[in-house]
Amino acid sequence: GCTGCRVTEILLNDRVEEDQIEPAIDAFYDGGFVAAWIGDLECASGKGVFVRCFDEDGVPRGPATIIDRMTGEVTRVNVASATDGRFAVAWVVGEGVYMQRFDEACLMSARTVFVGTEEETDKGAPGIRYTPSGDFRLVWREGNWNDTATDPDHCIDSMLVDRDTAEQGVPTSLYCTYDAIRYPKLAV
């Protein structure tokens, strides 16, 4: 048990009548936190990726922000914060992995990072972490679900993204296997 601990339920989003799934949360060094999730769009059909920042008492720093309005199926979302209050959110739509950076005031940067699609592969389960240098590392699962493949066809891929310019490094396969890979985790 926890002696003297305070447990408080915090409402991430004001719109409780729609579906909201796949929440991801990461803490800021000042005690606050950021939450990201997939939710129904209010004025249109389909899903969107939402984000909202909170202070150390769980009070929202502003309204929930829609990062992206999806035309495909959103399957996963992940979030990572840096020591200076910046953060990034990664998500999967169809066969593409996306990432959006935010500054310490919870404002979006102008450029969304996109890891291209290949028609024969399935990208999924994005993971993201800031590195000690302040850049961030994006990982995802990539698989060719063709059971007749003679080469390992399920991989964990990774890419380094520059902290200031969002310039992308070359995607690299970290590990490949014949077996299915579900949800890779990344720790820095």
PDB file of N, CA and C in Angstrom, residues 26 78-81 87-90 98-101 126-130 136-139 184 186 188:
ATOM      1  N   ASP A  26       3.363  11.072 -20.537  1.00  0.00           N
ATOM      2  CA  ASP A  26       4.752  11.191 -20.108  1.00  0.00           C
ATOM      3  C   ASP A  26       4.869  12.408 -19.195  1.00  0.00           C
ATOM      4  N   ASN A  78       1.992   7.467 -29.089  1.00  0.00           N
ATOM      5  CA  ASN A  78       2.987   7.461 -28.032  1.00  0.00           C
ATOM      6  C   ASN A  78       3.503   8.880 -27.854  1.00  0.00           C
ATOM      7  N   VAL A  79       4.013   9.205 -26.664  1.00  0.00           N
ATOM      8  CA  VAL A  79       4.497  10.556 -26.373  1.00  0.00           C
ATOM      9  C   VAL A  79       5.756  10.461 -25.523  1.00  0.00           C
ATOM     10  N   ALA A  80       6.681  11.414 -25.727  1.00  0.00           N
ATOM     11  CA  ALA A  80       7.917  11.477 -24.931  1.00  0.00           C
ATOM     12  C   ALA A  80       8.273  12.935 -24.685  1.00  0.00           C
ATOM     13  N   SER A  81       8.694  13.240 -23.440  1.00  0.00           N
ATOM     14  CA  SER A  81       9.083  14.609 -23.106  1.00  0.00           C
ATOM     15  C   SER A  81      10.588  14.697 -22.896  1.00  0.00           C
ATOM     16  N   PHE A  87       8.333  18.227 -26.158  1.00  0.00           N
ATOM     17  CA  PHE A  87       7.901  16.838 -26.278  1.00  0.00           C
ATOM     18  C   PHE A  87       7.538  16.537 -27.719  1.00  0.00           C
ATOM     19  N   ALA A  88       7.350  15.255 -27.991  1.00  0.00           N
ATOM     20  CA  ALA A  88       6.965  14.813 -29.329  1.00  0.00           C
ATOM     21  C   ALA A  88       5.936  13.699 -29.188  1.00  0.00           C
ATOM     22  N   VAL A  89       5.056  13.617 -30.177  1.00  0.00           N
ATOM     23  CA  VAL A  89       4.026  12.589 -30.224  1.00  0.00           C
ATOM     24  C   VAL A  89       4.216  11.811 -31.520  1.00  0.00           C
ATOM     25  N   ALA A  90       4.140  10.481 -31.439  1.00  0.00           N
ATOM     26  CA  ALA A  90       4.233   9.615 -32.610  1.00  0.00           C
ATOM     27  C   ALA A  90       2.951   8.805 -32.723  1.00  0.00           C
ATOM     28  N   TYR A  98       3.951   8.724 -38.149  1.00  0.00           N
ATOM     29  CA  TYR A  98       4.046  10.174 -38.110  1.00  0.00           C
ATOM     30  C   TYR A  98       4.580  10.610 -36.754  1.00  0.00           C
ATOM     31  N   MET A  99       5.199  11.787 -36.719  1.00  0.00           N
ATOM     32  CA  MET A  99       5.664  12.346 -35.460  1.00  0.00           C
ATOM     33  C   MET A  99       5.539  13.861 -35.521  1.00  0.00           C
ATOM     34  N   GLN A 100       5.082  14.462 -34.416  1.00  0.00           N
ATOM     35  CA  GLN A 100       4.942  15.919 -34.330  1.00  0.00           C
ATOM     36  C   GLN A 100       5.676  16.402 -33.094  1.00  0.00           C
ATOM     37  N   ARG A 101       6.502  17.439 -33.253  1.00  0.00           N
ATOM     38  CA  ARG A 101       7.224  18.030 -32.126  1.00  0.00           C
ATOM     39  C   ARG A 101       6.434  19.199 -31.550  1.00  0.00           C
ATOM     40  N   PRO A 126       4.435   2.678 -32.690  1.00  0.00           N
ATOM     41  CA  PRO A 126       5.567   3.610 -32.598  1.00  0.00           C
ATOM     42  C   PRO A 126       6.036   3.807 -31.160  1.00  0.00           C
ATOM     43  N   GLY A 127       7.324   3.944 -31.001  1.00  0.00           N
ATOM     44  CA  GLY A 127       7.915   4.303 -29.726  1.00  0.00           C
ATOM     45  C   GLY A 127       8.770   5.539 -29.950  1.00  0.00           C
ATOM     46  N   ILE A 128       8.887   6.381 -28.955  1.00  0.00           N
ATOM     47  CA  ILE A 128       9.666   7.615 -29.115  1.00  0.00           C
ATOM     48  C   ILE A 128      10.292   7.981 -27.775  1.00  0.00           C
ATOM     49  N   ARG A 129      11.540   8.435 -27.814  1.00  0.00           N
ATOM     50  CA  ARG A 129      12.234   8.908 -26.626  1.00  0.00           C
ATOM     51  C   ARG A 129      13.214  10.002 -27.024  1.00  0.00           C
ATOM     52  N   TYR A 130      13.379  10.964 -26.145  1.00  0.00           N
ATOM     53  CA  TYR A 130      14.423  11.967 -26.341  1.00  0.00           C
ATOM     54  C   TYR A 130      15.745  11.360 -25.909  1.00  0.00           C
ATOM     55  N   PHE A 136      15.658  13.140 -30.836  1.00  0.00           N
ATOM     56  CA  PHE A 136      14.797  12.063 -30.411  1.00  0.00           C
ATOM     57  C   PHE A 136      14.912  10.882 -31.341  1.00  0.00           C
ATOM     58  N   ARG A 137      14.656   9.734 -30.767  1.00  0.00           N
ATOM     59  CA  ARG A 137      14.749   8.454 -31.464  1.00  0.00           C
ATOM     60  C   ARG A 137      13.332   7.922 -31.632  1.00  0.00           C
ATOM     61  N   LEU A 138      12.986   7.599 -32.869  1.00  0.00           N
ATOM     62  CA  LEU A 138      11.682   7.044 -33.207  1.00  0.00           C
ATOM     63  C   LEU A 138      11.889   5.582 -33.580  1.00  0.00           C
ATOM     64  N   VAL A 139      11.110   4.676 -33.018  1.00  0.00           N
ATOM     65  CA  VAL A 139      11.150   3.261 -33.395  1.00  0.00           C
ATOM     66  C   VAL A 139       9.745   2.821 -33.779  1.00  0.00           C
ATOM     67  N   PRO A 184       7.186  -2.834 -29.731  1.00  0.00           N
ATOM     68  CA  PRO A 184       8.550  -2.557 -29.248  1.00  0.00           C
ATOM     69  C   PRO A 184       8.540  -1.400 -28.260  1.00  0.00           C
ATOM     70  N   LEU A 186      11.041   1.452 -26.070  1.00  0.00           N
ATOM     71  CA  LEU A 186      12.305   2.157 -26.207  1.00  0.00           C
ATOM     72  C   LEU A 186      12.609   2.868 -24.897  1.00  0.00           C
ATOM     73  N   VAL A 188      15.674   5.241 -22.870  1.00  0.00           N
ATOM     74  CA  VAL A 188      16.910   5.999 -23.007  1.00  0.00           C
ATOM     75  C   VAL A 188      17.409   6.347 -21.620  1.00  0.00           C
TER      76      VAL A 188
END
